[in-house]
Amino acid sequence: VTAVKNLQKIVGAEADGVIGPKTVEAVDKYISENSSEALINTYLDDRMAFLEGLAEKDPIKYGENINGWRNRIKGQRPKEKK
């Protein structure tokens, strides 16, 4: 549900955690005005900020994971078109 709410916030839909017609419409609009790559990158930026926040709040528990999280998110980013 959190992932869906984050997506909804990014595209400007009501963050209710349910993917319905309004969310799909907002995603389509976001992609048409920006790009699918922009949506993916913005979503991943939001996710990375969340993970970095965890590591800052509790470095003992999460600090050792931050490099792995960064690498994982980097690997999920769209490849640049040539």
Short mmCIF file of N, CA and C in Angstrom, two decimals:
data_model
loop_
_atom_site.label_atom_id
_atom_site.label_comp_id
_atom_site.label_asym_id
_atom_site.label_seq_id
_atom_site.Cartn_x
_atom_site.Cartn_y
_atom_site.Cartn_z
N VAL A 1 0.83 -1.19 0.00
CA VAL A 1 0.00 0.00 0.00
C VAL A 1 0.88 1.25 0.00
N THR A 2 2.00 1.22 0.73
CA THR A 2 2.88 2.39 0.78
C THR A 2 3.43 2.73 -0.59
N ALA A 3 3.82 1.72 -1.36
CA ALA A 3 4.36 1.96 -2.70
C ALA A 3 3.31 2.62 -3.59
N VAL A 4 2.09 2.17 -3.49
CA VAL A 4 1.01 2.74 -4.30
C VAL A 4 0.76 4.18 -3.87
N LYS A 5 0.73 4.44 -2.58
CA LYS A 5 0.52 5.81 -2.09
C LYS A 5 1.63 6.73 -2.56
N ASN A 6 2.87 6.26 -2.54
CA ASN A 6 3.98 7.08 -3.02
C ASN A 6 3.82 7.40 -4.50
N LEU A 7 3.43 6.41 -5.29
CA LEU A 7 3.19 6.64 -6.71
C LEU A 7 2.08 7.67 -6.89
N GLN A 8 1.01 7.53 -6.14
CA GLN A 8 -0.11 8.45 -6.26
C GLN A 8 0.31 9.88 -5.91
N LYS A 9 1.14 10.05 -4.89
CA LYS A 9 1.62 11.38 -4.52
C LYS A 9 2.43 11.98 -5.65
N ILE A 10 3.28 11.18 -6.27
CA ILE A 10 4.13 11.66 -7.35
C ILE A 10 3.30 12.15 -8.53
N VAL A 11 2.27 11.41 -8.89
CA VAL A 11 1.48 11.76 -10.08
C VAL A 11 0.32 12.70 -9.77
N GLY A 12 0.15 13.05 -8.51
CA GLY A 12 -0.89 14.01 -8.14
C GLY A 12 -2.27 13.41 -7.95
N ALA A 13 -2.34 12.11 -7.73
CA ALA A 13 -3.63 11.47 -7.47
C ALA A 13 -3.85 11.42 -5.95
N GLU A 14 -5.09 11.18 -5.56
CA GLU A 14 -5.38 11.01 -4.14
C GLU A 14 -4.63 9.78 -3.63
N ALA A 15 -3.87 9.96 -2.56
CA ALA A 15 -3.04 8.87 -2.02
C ALA A 15 -3.86 7.99 -1.08
N ASP A 16 -4.70 7.15 -1.69
CA ASP A 16 -5.56 6.27 -0.89
C ASP A 16 -5.07 4.82 -0.88
N GLY A 17 -4.02 4.54 -1.64
CA GLY A 17 -3.45 3.19 -1.67
C GLY A 17 -4.16 2.21 -2.58
N VAL A 18 -5.11 2.70 -3.36
CA VAL A 18 -5.87 1.84 -4.27
C VAL A 18 -5.65 2.33 -5.70
N ILE A 19 -5.20 1.44 -6.56
CA ILE A 19 -5.02 1.81 -7.97
C ILE A 19 -6.36 1.61 -8.68
N GLY A 20 -6.97 2.72 -8.98
CA GLY A 20 -8.24 2.71 -9.69
C GLY A 20 -8.13 3.59 -10.92
N PRO A 21 -9.25 3.89 -11.55
CA PRO A 21 -9.25 4.67 -12.79
C PRO A 21 -8.60 6.05 -12.64
N LYS A 22 -8.80 6.71 -11.50
CA LYS A 22 -8.22 8.05 -11.31
C LYS A 22 -6.70 7.97 -11.19
N THR A 23 -6.20 6.94 -10.54
CA THR A 23 -4.75 6.78 -10.44
C THR A 23 -4.17 6.49 -11.82
N VAL A 24 -4.80 5.60 -12.56
CA VAL A 24 -4.32 5.26 -13.90
C VAL A 24 -4.32 6.50 -14.79
N GLU A 25 -5.37 7.29 -14.69
CA GLU A 25 -5.46 8.52 -15.47
C GLU A 25 -4.34 9.50 -15.09
N ALA A 26 -4.07 9.61 -13.79
CA ALA A 26 -2.99 10.51 -13.34
C ALA A 26 -1.62 10.02 -13.79
N VAL A 27 -1.41 8.72 -13.77
CA VAL A 27 -0.15 8.15 -14.25
C VAL A 27 0.00 8.43 -15.75
N ASP A 28 -1.03 8.19 -16.51
CA ASP A 28 -0.99 8.45 -17.95
C ASP A 28 -0.68 9.92 -18.23
N LYS A 29 -1.32 10.81 -17.49
CA LYS A 29 -1.09 12.24 -17.68
C LYS A 29 0.36 12.60 -17.34
N TYR A 30 0.86 12.08 -16.22
CA TYR A 30 2.24 12.35 -15.81
C TYR A 30 3.21 11.89 -16.90
N ILE A 31 3.00 10.70 -17.40
CA ILE A 31 3.89 10.15 -18.43
C ILE A 31 3.81 10.97 -19.72
N SER A 32 2.60 11.40 -20.11
CA SER A 32 2.46 12.17 -21.34
C SER A 32 3.11 13.55 -21.20
N GLU A 33 3.10 14.12 -20.00
CA GLU A 33 3.69 15.44 -19.78
C GLU A 33 5.18 15.37 -19.50
N ASN A 34 5.67 14.24 -19.05
CA ASN A 34 7.08 14.08 -18.69
C ASN A 34 7.66 12.93 -19.51
N SER A 35 7.65 11.76 -18.95
CA SER A 35 8.03 10.52 -19.66
C SER A 35 7.94 9.38 -18.65
N SER A 36 7.92 8.18 -19.16
CA SER A 36 7.91 7.04 -18.24
C SER A 36 9.22 6.97 -17.47
N GLU A 37 10.33 7.35 -18.13
CA GLU A 37 11.62 7.37 -17.44
C GLU A 37 11.61 8.38 -16.29
N ALA A 38 10.99 9.53 -16.51
CA ALA A 38 10.89 10.54 -15.45
C ALA A 38 10.09 10.01 -14.27
N LEU A 39 9.01 9.31 -14.55
CA LEU A 39 8.21 8.73 -13.47
C LEU A 39 9.02 7.71 -12.69
N ILE A 40 9.71 6.84 -13.39
CA ILE A 40 10.51 5.81 -12.72
C ILE A 40 11.60 6.47 -11.88
N ASN A 41 12.31 7.43 -12.45
CA ASN A 41 13.39 8.08 -11.71
C ASN A 41 12.88 8.85 -10.49
N THR A 42 11.75 9.53 -10.64
CA THR A 42 11.18 10.25 -9.50
C THR A 42 10.75 9.28 -8.41
N TYR A 43 10.14 8.18 -8.80
CA TYR A 43 9.74 7.16 -7.83
C TYR A 43 10.96 6.60 -7.10
N LEU A 44 12.02 6.30 -7.86
CA LEU A 44 13.22 5.75 -7.24
C LEU A 44 13.93 6.77 -6.36
N ASP A 45 13.90 8.04 -6.75
CA ASP A 45 14.46 9.10 -5.90
C ASP A 45 13.72 9.15 -4.57
N ASP A 46 12.40 9.05 -4.64
CA ASP A 46 11.57 9.07 -3.43
C ASP A 46 11.90 7.86 -2.54
N ARG A 47 12.06 6.72 -3.15
CA ARG A 47 12.39 5.50 -2.41
C ARG A 47 13.76 5.62 -1.75
N MET A 48 14.73 6.15 -2.50
CA MET A 48 16.08 6.30 -1.95
C MET A 48 16.08 7.28 -0.78
N ALA A 49 15.33 8.34 -0.89
CA ALA A 49 15.23 9.31 0.22
C ALA A 49 14.67 8.63 1.47
N PHE A 50 13.68 7.78 1.28
CA PHE A 50 13.11 7.03 2.41
C PHE A 50 14.17 6.14 3.05
N LEU A 51 14.91 5.40 2.23
CA LEU A 51 15.92 4.48 2.74
C LEU A 51 17.06 5.23 3.43
N GLU A 52 17.48 6.35 2.85
CA GLU A 52 18.52 7.17 3.48
C GLU A 52 18.03 7.71 4.83
N GLY A 53 16.75 8.03 4.90
CA GLY A 53 16.17 8.49 6.16
C GLY A 53 16.24 7.41 7.23
N LEU A 54 15.99 6.17 6.84
CA LEU A 54 16.11 5.06 7.79
C LEU A 54 17.54 4.96 8.32
N ALA A 55 18.51 5.05 7.41
CA ALA A 55 19.91 4.92 7.80
C ALA A 55 20.34 6.08 8.69
N GLU A 56 19.80 7.27 8.45
CA GLU A 56 20.13 8.43 9.29
C GLU A 56 19.51 8.31 10.68
N LYS A 57 18.29 7.82 10.73
CA LYS A 57 17.59 7.69 12.02
C LYS A 57 18.18 6.60 12.89
N ASP A 58 18.62 5.51 12.27
CA ASP A 58 19.15 4.38 13.03
C ASP A 58 20.34 3.76 12.29
N PRO A 59 21.51 4.45 12.35
CA PRO A 59 22.67 3.96 11.62
C PRO A 59 23.16 2.60 12.10
N ILE A 60 22.95 2.28 13.34
CA ILE A 60 23.37 0.97 13.86
C ILE A 60 22.59 -0.14 13.16
N LYS A 61 21.31 0.06 13.02
CA LYS A 61 20.45 -0.97 12.45
C LYS A 61 20.50 -0.99 10.92
N TYR A 62 20.54 0.20 10.29
CA TYR A 62 20.38 0.26 8.83
C TYR A 62 21.60 0.78 8.08
N GLY A 63 22.54 1.39 8.77
CA GLY A 63 23.67 2.04 8.12
C GLY A 63 24.46 1.14 7.19
N GLU A 64 24.66 -0.10 7.59
CA GLU A 64 25.47 -0.99 6.74
C GLU A 64 24.75 -1.39 5.46
N ASN A 65 23.46 -1.13 5.36
CA ASN A 65 22.68 -1.50 4.17
C ASN A 65 22.66 -0.44 3.09
N ILE A 66 23.06 0.79 3.41
CA ILE A 66 22.84 1.91 2.50
C ILE A 66 23.52 1.72 1.14
N ASN A 67 24.73 1.20 1.11
CA ASN A 67 25.40 1.02 -0.18
C ASN A 67 24.70 -0.03 -1.04
N GLY A 68 24.23 -1.08 -0.42
CA GLY A 68 23.47 -2.09 -1.16
C GLY A 68 22.17 -1.52 -1.70
N TRP A 69 21.48 -0.71 -0.90
CA TRP A 69 20.25 -0.08 -1.36
C TRP A 69 20.53 0.84 -2.55
N ARG A 70 21.60 1.63 -2.44
CA ARG A 70 21.95 2.54 -3.54
C ARG A 70 22.24 1.75 -4.82
N ASN A 71 22.98 0.68 -4.70
CA ASN A 71 23.29 -0.13 -5.88
C ASN A 71 22.04 -0.75 -6.48
N ARG A 72 21.14 -1.22 -5.64
CA ARG A 72 19.91 -1.83 -6.12
C ARG A 72 19.06 -0.81 -6.88
N ILE A 73 18.93 0.38 -6.32
CA ILE A 73 18.13 1.42 -6.98
C ILE A 73 18.80 1.87 -8.26
N LYS A 74 20.12 2.01 -8.24
CA LYS A 74 20.84 2.38 -9.46
C LYS A 74 20.58 1.37 -10.57
N GLY A 75 20.52 0.09 -10.23
CA GLY A 75 20.26 -0.96 -11.21
C GLY A 75 18.84 -0.97 -11.73
N GLN A 76 17.92 -0.31 -11.05
CA GLN A 76 16.53 -0.27 -11.48
C GLN A 76 16.23 0.94 -12.36
N ARG A 77 17.16 1.85 -12.44
CA ARG A 77 16.92 3.06 -13.25
C ARG A 77 16.93 2.70 -14.74
N PRO A 78 16.12 3.42 -15.51
CA PRO A 78 16.10 3.18 -16.97
C PRO A 78 17.47 3.46 -17.57
N LYS A 79 17.82 2.66 -18.54
CA LYS A 79 19.08 2.87 -19.26
C LYS A 79 18.93 4.10 -20.15
N GLU A 80 20.01 4.86 -20.25
CA GLU A 80 19.97 6.05 -21.11
C GLU A 80 19.91 5.60 -22.56
N LYS A 81 19.06 6.29 -23.32
CA LYS A 81 18.93 5.99 -24.76
C LYS A 81 20.06 6.67 -25.51
N LYS A 82 20.60 5.96 -26.48
CA LYS A 82 21.70 6.54 -27.26
C LYS A 82 21.22 7.08 -28.57
#
